[in-house]
């Protein structure tokens, strides 16, 4: 069952004021940290980005959104459309501290579900979830109808929500689900590395 890691790098970075995925943490860009981790728990890894030239240094396949300007759901559709894999492991480009143990925990629970979505501190994290290829027609139908919310997908497919991560320390969980959207959060991210 081939696994594809998907880095969604299509956001506007408006709150950060600069491309957040290219900010540096310990001499590596944020997206390099993400790619290194994601590639260790998948068979192949891709980037979905509408400015592909920014990410050629990663040496990974890069795809542009097929539905332009329709957000992360369109990024997910692009990955599922282009890559021959059964399961897609997703990471947003503003999550510098993703951890393989959490993805392994989600993968172990996929069974007959179309998607396995983590829940942390009462909040669902669809851009850190796992999706099966079978959801592609549903996503296309939604985007054709201009329905862009990733969470709305869960009304149409069989979802497993995972809120407990046995044996994984709280510090690892906090960092994994940490989103770096503002300059203040970038400073917090740098403090994690001290």
Coordinates of N, CA, C and O in Angstrom, one line a residue:
X1 N 0.8 -1.2 0.0 CA 0.0 0.0 0.0 C 0.9 1.2 0.0 O 1.3 1.7 1.1
X2 N 1.2 1.8 -1.2 CA 2.1 3.0 -1.2 C 1.6 4.2 -0.5 O 0.4 4.5 -0.6
X3 N 2.5 4.8 0.3 CA 2.1 6.0 1.0 C 2.8 7.2 0.4 O 4.0 7.1 0.1
X4 N 2.1 8.3 0.2 CA 2.6 9.5 -0.4 C 2.5 10.6 0.7 O 1.5 10.9 1.2
X5 N 3.7 11.2 1.0 CA 3.7 12.4 1.8 C 3.4 13.6 1.0 O 3.9 13.8 -0.1
X6 N 2.5 14.5 1.5 CA 2.1 15.7 0.8 C 2.4 16.9 1.6 O 1.8 17.1 2.7
X7 N 3.2 17.8 1.1 CA 3.4 19.1 1.8 C 2.6 20.2 1.1 O 2.8 20.4 -0.1
X8 N 1.6 20.8 1.8 CA 0.8 21.8 1.2 C 1.5 23.2 1.4 O 1.5 23.7 2.5
X9 N 2.0 23.7 0.3 CA 2.7 25.0 0.4 C 2.1 26.1 -0.5 O 2.8 26.9 -1.1
X10 N 0.8 26.1 -0.5 CA 0.1 27.1 -1.3 C -0.4 28.3 -0.7 O -1.0 29.2 -1.3
X11 N -0.2 28.4 0.7 CA -0.8 29.6 1.4 C -0.2 30.9 1.0 O 0.8 31.0 0.4
X12 N -1.0 32.0 1.5 CA -0.5 33.3 1.1 C 0.5 33.9 2.1 O 1.1 34.9 1.8
X13 N 0.6 33.3 3.3 CA 1.5 33.8 4.3 C 1.2 35.3 4.7 O 2.2 36.0 5.0
X14 N 0.0 35.7 4.6 CA -0.3 37.1 4.8 C 0.0 37.6 6.2 O 0.5 38.7 6.4
X15 N -0.3 36.8 7.2 CA -0.1 37.2 8.6 C 1.4 37.2 8.9 O 1.9 38.0 9.8
X16 N 2.2 36.4 8.2 CA 3.7 36.4 8.5 C 4.4 37.5 7.8 O 5.4 38.0 8.3
X17 N 3.8 37.9 6.6 CA 4.5 39.0 5.9 C 5.6 38.6 4.9 O 6.1 39.4 4.2
X18 N 5.9 37.3 5.0 CA 6.9 36.7 4.1 C 6.5 35.2 4.0 O 5.7 34.7 4.7
X19 N 7.2 34.5 3.0 CA 6.8 33.1 2.8 C 7.3 32.3 4.0 O 8.5 32.0 4.2
X20 N 6.4 31.8 4.8 CA 6.7 31.2 6.1 C 7.5 29.9 5.9 O 8.3 29.5 6.7
X21 N 7.2 29.1 4.8 CA 7.8 27.9 4.6 C 9.3 28.0 4.3 O 10.1 27.1 4.4
X22 N 9.7 29.2 3.9 CA 11.1 29.5 3.6 C 11.9 30.2 4.7 O 13.1 30.4 4.6
X23 N 11.2 30.4 5.8 CA 11.9 31.0 7.0 C 12.9 29.9 7.5 O 12.7 28.7 7.3
X24 N 13.9 30.3 8.2 CA 15.0 29.4 8.6 C 14.8 29.1 10.1 O 14.6 29.9 10.9
X25 N 15.0 27.8 10.4 CA 15.1 27.3 11.8 C 16.4 26.4 11.9 O 16.4 25.4 11.2
X26 N 17.4 26.8 12.6 CA 18.6 26.1 12.7 C 19.2 25.8 11.4 O 19.5 24.6 11.0
X27 N 19.4 26.8 10.6 CA 20.1 26.7 9.3 C 19.3 25.9 8.2 O 19.9 25.5 7.2
X28 N 18.1 25.5 8.5 CA 17.3 24.9 7.4 C 16.0 25.6 7.3 O 15.5 26.2 8.3
X29 N 15.4 25.6 6.1 CA 14.1 26.2 5.9 C 13.1 25.3 6.6 O 13.3 24.1 6.8
X30 N 11.9 26.0 7.0 CA 10.8 25.2 7.6 C 10.4 24.1 6.7 O 10.2 22.9 7.2
X31 N 10.3 24.3 5.4 CA 9.8 23.2 4.5 C 10.8 22.1 4.5 O 10.4 20.9 4.3
X32 N 12.1 22.4 4.6 CA 13.1 21.3 4.7 C 12.9 20.4 5.9 O 13.0 19.2 5.8
X33 N 12.6 21.0 7.0 CA 12.4 20.2 8.3 C 11.2 19.3 8.0 O 11.2 18.1 8.4
X34 N 10.1 19.9 7.4 CA 8.9 19.1 7.2 C 9.2 18.0 6.2 O 8.8 16.8 6.4
X35 N 9.9 18.3 5.1 CA 10.1 17.3 4.1 C 11.0 16.1 4.6 O 10.7 14.9 4.4
X36 N 12.0 16.4 5.4 CA 12.8 15.4 6.0 C 12.0 14.4 6.8 O 12.2 13.2 6.8
X37 N 11.1 15.0 7.7 CA 10.3 14.1 8.5 C 9.3 13.3 7.7 O 9.2 12.1 7.9
X38 N 8.6 14.0 6.9 CA 7.6 13.3 6.1 C 8.1 12.2 5.2 O 7.5 11.1 5.1
X39 N 9.3 12.4 4.6 CA 9.9 11.4 3.8 C 10.3 10.2 4.5 O 10.4 9.1 3.9
X40 N 10.5 10.3 5.8 CA 10.9 9.1 6.6 C 9.7 8.2 6.9 O 10.0 7.0 7.2
X41 N 8.5 8.7 6.8 CA 7.4 7.8 7.1 C 6.5 7.5 5.9 O 5.3 7.1 6.1
X42 N 7.0 7.8 4.7 CA 6.2 7.6 3.5 C 7.1 7.0 2.4 O 8.3 7.0 2.6
X43 N 6.5 6.5 1.3 CA 7.3 5.9 0.2 C 7.8 7.0 -0.8 O 8.8 6.8 -1.4
X44 N 7.0 8.0 -0.9 CA 7.3 9.1 -1.8 C 6.8 10.4 -1.2 O 5.9 10.4 -0.3
X45 N 7.3 11.5 -1.6 CA 7.0 12.8 -1.0 C 6.9 13.8 -2.1 O 7.7 13.9 -3.0
X46 N 5.8 14.7 -2.1 CA 5.6 15.7 -3.1 C 5.3 17.0 -2.4 O 4.9 17.1 -1.2
X47 N 5.4 18.1 -3.2 CA 5.0 19.4 -2.7 C 3.9 19.9 -3.6 O 4.0 19.8 -4.9
X48 N 2.9 20.5 -3.1 CA 1.9 21.2 -3.9 C 2.1 22.7 -3.6 O 1.9 23.2 -2.5
X49 N 2.4 23.4 -4.7 CA 2.7 24.9 -4.5 C 2.4 25.6 -5.9 O 2.7 25.0 -6.9
X50 N 2.0 26.8 -5.7 CA 1.7 27.6 -7.0 C 2.8 28.5 -7.4 O 2.7 29.2 -8.4
X51 N 3.9 28.4 -6.6 CA 5.2 29.1 -7.0 C 6.2 28.0 -6.9 O 7.1 28.1 -6.1
X52 N 6.2 27.1 -7.9 CA 7.1 25.9 -7.8 C 8.5 26.2 -7.7 O 9.3 25.5 -7.1
X53 N 8.9 27.3 -8.4 CA 10.4 27.7 -8.5 C 10.9 27.9 -7.1 O 12.2 27.8 -6.9
X54 N 10.1 28.2 -6.1 CA 10.6 28.5 -4.7 C 11.1 27.2 -4.1 O 11.8 27.3 -3.1
X55 N 10.6 26.1 -4.6 CA 10.9 24.8 -3.8 C 11.7 23.8 -4.6 O 11.9 22.7 -4.2
X56 N 12.3 24.2 -5.8 CA 13.0 23.2 -6.5 C 14.2 22.7 -5.8 O 14.7 21.6 -6.0
X57 N 14.8 23.5 -4.8 CA 16.0 23.1 -4.1 C 15.7 21.8 -3.3 O 16.6 21.1 -2.9
X58 N 14.4 21.5 -3.0 CA 14.1 20.3 -2.2 C 14.4 19.0 -3.0 O 14.5 17.9 -2.4
X59 N 14.4 19.1 -4.3 CA 14.5 17.9 -5.2 C 13.3 17.0 -5.2 O 13.5 15.8 -5.5
X60 N 12.2 17.5 -4.8 CA 10.9 16.7 -4.8 C 10.0 17.1 -5.9 O 10.1 18.2 -6.4
X61 N 9.2 16.2 -6.4 CA 8.2 16.6 -7.4 C 7.3 17.7 -6.8 O 6.9 17.7 -5.7
X62 N 7.0 18.7 -7.7 CA 6.1 19.8 -7.3 C 5.0 19.9 -8.3 O 5.2 19.8 -9.5
X63 N 3.8 20.1 -7.7 CA 2.6 20.2 -8.6 C 1.8 21.5 -8.2 O 1.7 21.8 -7.0
X64 N 1.3 22.2 -9.3 CA 0.5 23.3 -9.0 C -1.0 22.9 -8.8 O -1.4 21.9 -9.4
X65 N -1.7 23.7 -8.1 CA -3.1 23.4 -7.9 C -3.8 23.3 -9.2 O -3.6 24.2 -10.1
X66 N -4.7 22.3 -9.4 CA -5.5 22.2 -10.6 C -6.7 23.1 -10.5 O -7.2 23.6 -11.5
X67 N -7.2 23.4 -9.2 CA -8.3 24.3 -9.0 C -7.6 25.5 -8.3 O -7.3 25.5 -7.1
X68 N -7.3 26.6 -9.1 CA -6.5 27.7 -8.5 C -7.3 28.6 -7.6 O -8.5 28.9 -7.9
X69 N -6.7 29.0 -6.5 CA -7.3 29.9 -5.6 C -8.4 29.3 -4.7 O -9.2 30.0 -4.2
X70 N -8.4 28.0 -4.6 CA -9.5 27.4 -3.8 C -9.0 26.7 -2.5 O -9.6 25.8 -2.0
X71 N -7.8 27.1 -2.1 CA -7.3 26.7 -0.8 C -6.8 25.3 -0.6 O -6.5 24.6 -1.6
X72 N -6.6 24.9 0.6 CA -6.0 23.6 0.9 C -6.7 22.4 0.3 O -6.1 21.4 0.0
X73 N -8.0 22.5 0.2 CA -8.8 21.4 -0.3 C -8.3 21.1 -1.8 O -8.2 20.0 -2.2
X74 N -8.1 22.2 -2.5 CA -7.6 22.1 -3.9 C -6.2 21.5 -3.9 O -5.8 20.8 -4.8
X75 N -5.4 21.8 -2.9 CA -4.0 21.2 -2.8 C -4.1 19.7 -2.6 O -3.4 19.0 -3.2
X76 N -5.0 19.3 -1.8 CA -5.2 17.9 -1.5 C -5.7 17.2 -2.8 O -5.2 16.1 -3.2
X77 N -6.6 17.9 -3.5 CA -7.1 17.3 -4.8 C -6.0 17.1 -5.8 O -5.9 16.1 -6.4
X78 N -5.1 18.1 -5.8 CA -4.0 18.0 -6.8 C -3.1 16.8 -6.5 O -2.7 16.1 -7.4
X79 N -2.8 16.6 -5.2 CA -1.9 15.5 -4.8 C -2.6 14.2 -5.2 O -2.0 13.3 -5.8
X80 N -3.8 14.0 -4.8 CA -4.5 12.7 -5.1 C -4.7 12.5 -6.6 O -4.7 11.3 -7.0
X81 N -4.8 13.6 -7.3 CA -5.0 13.4 -8.8 C -3.7 12.9 -9.4 O -3.7 12.1 -10.3
X82 N -2.6 13.5 -9.0 CA -1.3 13.3 -9.8 C -0.6 12.1 -9.3 O 0.2 11.5 -10.1
X83 N -0.7 11.6 -8.1 CA 0.2 10.6 -7.6 C -0.6 9.3 -7.4 O -1.7 9.2 -6.9
X84 N 0.1 8.2 -7.9 CA -0.4 6.9 -7.8 C 0.0 6.3 -6.4 O 1.1 5.8 -6.2
X85 N -0.9 6.5 -5.4 CA -0.7 6.0 -4.1 C -2.0 5.7 -3.5 O -3.0 6.1 -4.0
X86 N -2.0 4.9 -2.5 CA -3.3 4.5 -1.8 C -3.6 5.4 -0.7 O -4.8 5.7 -0.4
X87 N -2.6 5.8 0.0 CA -2.8 6.7 1.2 C -1.9 7.9 1.2 O -0.7 7.8 0.8
X88 N -2.4 9.0 1.6 CA -1.7 10.3 1.5 C -1.6 10.9 2.9 O -2.6 11.1 3.6
X89 N -0.4 11.2 3.3 CA 0.0 11.7 4.6 C 0.2 13.2 4.4 O 1.2 13.5 3.7
X90 N -0.6 14.0 5.1 CA -0.5 15.5 4.7 C 0.1 16.3 5.9 O -0.1 16.0 7.0
X91 N 0.9 17.3 5.4 CA 1.4 18.3 6.4 C 1.3 19.6 5.7 O 1.6 19.8 4.6
X92 N 0.8 20.6 6.5 CA 0.8 22.0 6.0 C 2.3 22.5 6.1 O 3.1 22.1 6.9
X93 N 2.6 23.6 5.3 CA 4.0 24.1 5.3 C 4.3 25.0 6.5 O 5.4 25.5 6.5
X94 N 3.3 25.1 7.4 CA 3.6 26.0 8.6 C 3.7 25.1 9.9 O 3.5 25.6 10.9
X95 N 4.0 23.8 9.7 CA 4.1 22.9 10.8 C 5.5 22.4 10.9 O 5.8 21.3 10.5
X96 N 6.5 23.2 11.4 CA 7.9 22.8 11.3 C 8.3 21.6 12.1 O 9.4 21.0 11.9
X97 N 7.5 21.2 13.1 CA 7.9 20.2 14.1 C 7.1 18.9 14.0 O 6.9 18.3 15.0
X98 N 6.6 18.6 12.8 CA 5.9 17.3 12.7 C 6.7 16.2 13.2 O 8.0 16.2 13.0
X99 N 6.1 15.1 13.7 CA 6.8 14.0 14.2 C 6.2 12.7 13.7 O 5.0 12.5 13.6
X100 N 7.2 11.8 13.3 CA 6.7 10.5 12.7 C 5.9 9.7 13.6 O 5.0 9.0 13.1
X101 N 6.1 9.7 14.9 CA 5.3 8.9 15.8 C 3.8 9.2 15.7 O 3.0 8.3 15.8
X102 N 3.5 10.4 15.5 CA 2.1 10.8 15.4 C 1.4 10.3 14.1 O 0.3 9.8 14.1
X103 N 2.2 10.4 13.0 CA 1.7 9.9 11.7 C 1.6 8.4 11.8 O 0.6 7.8 11.3
X104 N 2.5 7.7 12.4 CA 2.4 6.2 12.6 C 1.2 5.8 13.4 O 0.5 4.9 13.0
X105 N 0.9 6.6 14.4 CA -0.3 6.4 15.2 C -1.6 6.5 14.4 O -2.5 5.7 14.5
X106 N -1.6 7.5 13.5 CA -2.8 7.7 12.6 C -2.9 6.6 11.6 O -4.0 6.0 11.3
X107 N -1.7 6.2 11.0 CA -1.7 5.2 10.0 C -2.2 3.8 10.5 O -2.9 3.1 9.8
X108 N -1.9 3.6 11.8 CA -2.3 2.3 12.4 C -3.8 2.2 12.5 O -4.4 1.1 12.7
X109 N -4.5 3.3 12.5 CA -5.9 3.3 12.7 C -6.8 3.5 11.5 O -8.0 3.8 11.5
X110 N -6.1 3.4 10.3 CA -6.9 3.8 9.1 C -7.9 2.7 8.7 O -9.0 3.1 8.2
X111 N -7.6 1.4 8.9 CA -8.6 0.4 8.6 C -9.5 0.6 7.4 O -8.9 0.8 6.3
X112 N -10.8 0.7 7.6 CA -11.7 0.9 6.4 C -12.1 2.4 6.3 O -13.1 2.7 5.6
X113 N -11.4 3.3 7.0 CA -11.8 4.7 6.9 C -11.2 5.4 5.7 O -10.2 5.0 5.2
X114 N -11.9 6.4 5.2 CA -11.5 7.2 4.1 C -10.4 8.2 4.5 O -9.6 8.7 3.7
X115 N -10.6 8.7 5.8 CA -9.6 9.7 6.3 C -9.5 9.4 7.8 O -10.4 9.0 8.5
X116 N -8.3 9.7 8.3 CA -8.0 9.6 9.7 C -7.5 11.0 10.1 O -6.4 11.5 9.6
X117 N -8.2 11.7 11.0 CA -7.9 13.1 11.3 C -7.6 13.2 12.8 O -8.4 12.8 13.7
X118 N -6.5 13.8 13.1 CA -6.1 14.0 14.5 C -6.9 15.2 15.1 O -7.3 16.2 14.5
X119 N -7.1 15.0 16.4 CA -7.8 16.0 17.3 C -6.9 16.3 18.4 O -6.5 15.4 19.1
X120 N -6.5 17.6 18.6 CA -5.6 17.9 19.7 C -6.1 19.2 20.4 O -6.5 20.2 19.7
X121 N -6.2 19.1 21.7 CA -6.8 20.2 22.5 C -8.1 20.6 22.0 O -8.5 21.8 21.9
X122 N -8.9 19.6 21.6 CA -10.3 19.9 21.2 C -10.4 20.4 19.8 O -11.5 20.7 19.3
X123 N -9.3 20.5 19.1 CA -9.4 21.1 17.7 C -9.0 20.1 16.7 O -8.0 19.4 16.9
X124 N -9.8 20.0 15.6 CA -9.4 19.0 14.6 C -8.3 19.6 13.7 O -8.3 20.8 13.4
X125 N -7.5 18.8 13.1 CA -6.3 19.3 12.3 C -6.4 18.5 11.0 O -5.6 17.6 10.7
X126 N -7.2 19.0 10.1 CA -7.3 18.3 8.8 C -6.1 18.3 7.9 O -5.9 17.5 7.1
X127 N -5.2 19.4 8.1 CA -4.0 19.5 7.3 C -2.8 18.8 8.0 O -1.7 19.0 7.6
X128 N -3.2 17.9 8.9 CA -2.1 17.0 9.5 C -2.7 15.6 9.5 O -2.3 14.7 10.3
X129 N -3.6 15.3 8.6 CA -4.3 14.0 8.5 C -3.9 13.1 7.5 O -2.9 13.3 6.8
X130 N -4.6 12.0 7.4 CA -4.3 10.9 6.4 C -5.6 10.7 5.6 O -6.7 10.6 6.1
X131 N -5.4 10.6 4.3 CA -6.5 10.5 3.3 C -6.3 9.3 2.4 O -5.1 9.2 1.9
X132 N -7.3 8.6 2.0 CA -7.2 7.6 1.0 C -7.6 8.1 -0.3 O -8.3 9.1 -0.5
X133 N -7.0 7.5 -1.4 CA -7.2 7.9 -2.7 C -8.7 8.0 -3.1 O -9.1 8.8 -3.9
X134 N -9.5 7.1 -2.4 CA -10.9 7.1 -2.8 C -11.7 8.4 -2.5 O -12.8 8.5 -3.1
X135 N -11.1 9.3 -1.8 CA -11.9 10.5 -1.5 C -11.8 11.5 -2.7 O -12.5 12.5 -2.7
X136 N -10.9 11.2 -3.7 CA -10.7 12.2 -4.8 C -12.0 12.6 -5.5 O -12.2 13.8 -5.7
X137 N -12.9 11.7 -5.9 CA -14.1 12.1 -6.6 C -15.0 13.0 -5.8 O -15.6 13.9 -6.3
X138 N -15.0 12.8 -4.5 CA -15.8 13.6 -3.5 C -15.2 15.0 -3.5 O -15.9 16.0 -3.6
X139 N -13.9 15.1 -3.4 CA -13.2 16.4 -3.4 C -13.5 17.2 -4.7 O -13.8 18.4 -4.7
X140 N -13.4 16.5 -5.8 CA -13.6 17.2 -7.1 C -15.0 17.7 -7.2 O -15.2 18.8 -7.6
X141 N -16.0 16.9 -6.7 CA -17.4 17.3 -6.7 C -17.6 18.6 -5.9 O -18.3 19.5 -6.3
X142 N -16.9 18.6 -4.7 CA -17.0 19.8 -3.8 C -16.4 21.0 -4.5 O -17.0 22.1 -4.5
X143 N -15.2 20.9 -5.1 CA -14.6 22.0 -5.7 C -15.3 22.5 -6.9 O -15.4 23.7 -7.1
X144 N -15.9 21.6 -7.6 CA -16.7 22.0 -8.8 C -17.9 22.8 -8.3 O -18.4 23.7 -9.1
X145 N -18.4 22.6 -7.1 CA -19.5 23.3 -6.6 C -19.0 24.5 -5.7 O -19.8 25.2 -5.0
X146 N -17.7 24.8 -5.8 CA -17.1 25.9 -5.1 C -17.2 25.8 -3.6 O -17.3 26.8 -2.8
X147 N -17.3 24.5 -3.1 CA -17.2 24.3 -1.7 C -15.7 24.0 -1.3 O -15.2 23.0 -1.8
X148 N -15.1 24.9 -0.5 CA -13.7 24.9 -0.3 C -13.3 24.4 1.1 O -12.1 24.2 1.3
X149 N -14.2 24.2 2.0 CA -13.8 23.9 3.4 C -13.4 22.4 3.5 O -14.2 21.5 3.2
X150 N -12.1 22.2 3.9 CA -11.7 20.8 4.1 C -12.6 20.1 5.1 O -12.9 18.9 4.9
X151 N -13.0 20.8 6.1 CA -13.9 20.1 7.2 C -15.2 19.6 6.6 O -15.8 18.7 7.0
X152 N -15.7 20.3 5.5 CA -16.9 19.9 4.9 C -16.8 18.5 4.2 O -17.8 17.8 4.0
X153 N -15.6 18.2 3.8 CA -15.3 16.9 3.2 C -15.8 15.8 4.2 O -16.3 14.7 3.7
X154 N -15.6 16.0 5.5 CA -15.9 15.0 6.4 C -17.4 14.6 6.6 O -17.7 13.7 7.2
X155 N -18.2 15.5 6.0 CA -19.7 15.2 6.0 C -20.0 14.1 4.9 O -21.1 13.6 4.9
X156 N -19.0 13.9 4.0 CA -19.3 13.0 2.9 C -18.5 11.8 2.8 O -18.7 10.9 1.9
X157 N -17.5 11.6 3.7 CA -16.7 10.4 3.7 C -16.6 9.8 5.1 O -17.1 10.4 6.1
X158 N -16.1 8.6 5.2 CA -16.0 7.8 6.4 C -14.7 8.2 7.2 O -13.6 7.9 6.8
X159 N -14.9 9.0 8.3 CA -13.8 9.6 9.0 C -13.6 8.9 10.4 O -14.5 8.7 11.1
X160 N -12.3 8.7 10.7 CA -11.9 8.3 12.1 C -11.2 9.5 12.7 O -10.2 10.0 12.2
X161 N -11.7 10.0 13.8 CA -11.1 11.1 14.5 C -10.2 10.5 15.7 O -10.7 9.6 16.4
X162 N -9.0 10.9 15.8 CA -8.1 10.3 16.8 C -7.6 11.4 17.7 O -7.0 12.4 17.3
X163 N -8.0 11.3 19.0 CA -7.7 12.3 20.0 C -6.7 11.8 21.0 O -6.3 12.6 21.9
X164 N -6.4 10.5 21.0 CA -5.4 10.0 22.0 C -4.2 9.4 21.3 O -4.4 8.7 20.2
X165 N -3.1 9.7 21.8 CA -1.8 9.3 21.2 C -1.0 8.6 22.2 O -0.1 9.2 22.8
X166 N -1.3 7.3 22.5 CA -0.6 6.6 23.6 C 0.9 6.6 23.5 O 1.4 6.3 22.4
X167 N 1.5 6.9 24.6 CA 3.0 6.8 24.7 C 3.7 8.0 24.0 O 5.0 8.0 24.1
X168 N 3.0 9.0 23.4 CA 3.7 10.1 22.8 C 3.7 11.3 23.8 O 2.6 11.7 24.3
X169 N 4.8 11.8 24.2 CA 4.9 12.9 25.2 C 4.1 14.1 24.8 O 4.1 14.4 23.6
X170 N 3.6 14.8 25.7 CA 2.8 16.1 25.5 C 3.7 17.1 24.7 O 3.2 17.8 23.8
X171 N 4.9 17.2 25.0 CA 5.8 18.1 24.3 C 5.9 17.8 22.8 O 5.8 18.8 22.0
X172 N 6.0 16.6 22.5 CA 6.0 16.2 21.1 C 4.7 16.5 20.4 O 4.7 17.0 19.2
X173 N 3.6 16.3 21.1 CA 2.2 16.6 20.5 C 2.1 18.1 20.3 O 1.6 18.5 19.2
X174 N 2.5 18.9 21.3 CA 2.3 20.3 21.2 C 3.1 20.8 20.0 O 2.6 21.6 19.2
X175 N 4.4 20.4 19.8 CA 5.2 20.8 18.7 C 4.6 20.4 17.4 O 4.6 21.1 16.4
X176 N 4.2 19.1 17.3 CA 3.7 18.6 16.1 C 2.5 19.4 15.5 O 2.4 19.7 14.3
X177 N 1.6 19.8 16.4 CA 0.4 20.6 16.0 C 0.6 22.1 16.0 O -0.3 22.8 15.8
X178 N 1.8 22.5 16.3 CA 2.1 23.9 16.3 C 2.1 24.5 14.9 O 2.8 24.1 14.0
X179 N 1.3 25.6 14.7 CA 1.3 26.3 13.4 C 2.0 27.6 13.6 O 1.8 28.3 14.5
X180 N 2.8 27.9 12.6 CA 3.7 29.1 12.6 C 3.1 30.1 11.6 O 3.5 30.0 10.4
X181 N 2.2 30.9 12.0 CA 1.6 31.8 11.1 C 1.9 33.3 11.3 O 1.7 34.1 10.4
X182 N 2.5 33.7 12.4 CA 2.8 35.1 12.7 C 4.3 35.2 13.1 O 4.9 34.3 13.5
X183 N 4.8 36.5 13.1 CA 6.2 36.7 13.5 C 6.4 36.2 15.0 O 7.4 35.7 15.3
X184 N 5.4 36.4 15.8 CA 5.5 36.0 17.2 C 5.6 34.5 17.3 O 6.4 33.9 18.1
X185 N 4.8 33.8 16.5 CA 4.9 32.3 16.5 C 6.2 31.8 15.9 O 6.8 30.8 16.3
X186 N 6.8 32.6 15.0 CA 8.1 32.2 14.4 C 9.2 32.3 15.6 O 10.0 31.5 15.7
X187 N 9.0 33.4 16.4 CA 10.0 33.5 17.5 C 9.8 32.4 18.5 O 10.8 31.9 19.0
X188 N 8.5 32.0 18.7 CA 8.3 30.8 19.6 C 8.9 29.6 19.0 O 9.5 28.8 19.8
X189 N 8.8 29.4 17.7 CA 9.4 28.2 17.1 C 10.9 28.2 17.3 O 11.5 27.1 17.6
X190 N 11.5 29.3 17.2 CA 13.0 29.4 17.4 C 13.3 29.1 18.8 O 14.4 28.4 19.1
X191 N 12.5 29.4 19.7 CA 12.7 29.1 21.2 C 12.7 27.6 21.4 O 13.3 27.1 22.4
X192 N 11.9 26.8 20.6 CA 11.9 25.4 20.8 C 13.2 24.8 20.6 O 13.5 23.6 21.0
X193 N 14.1 25.4 19.8 CA 15.3 24.8 19.4 C 16.5 25.2 20.3 O 17.6 24.7 20.1
X194 N 16.2 26.0 21.3 CA 17.3 26.4 22.2 C 17.7 25.3 23.1 O 16.9 24.5 23.5

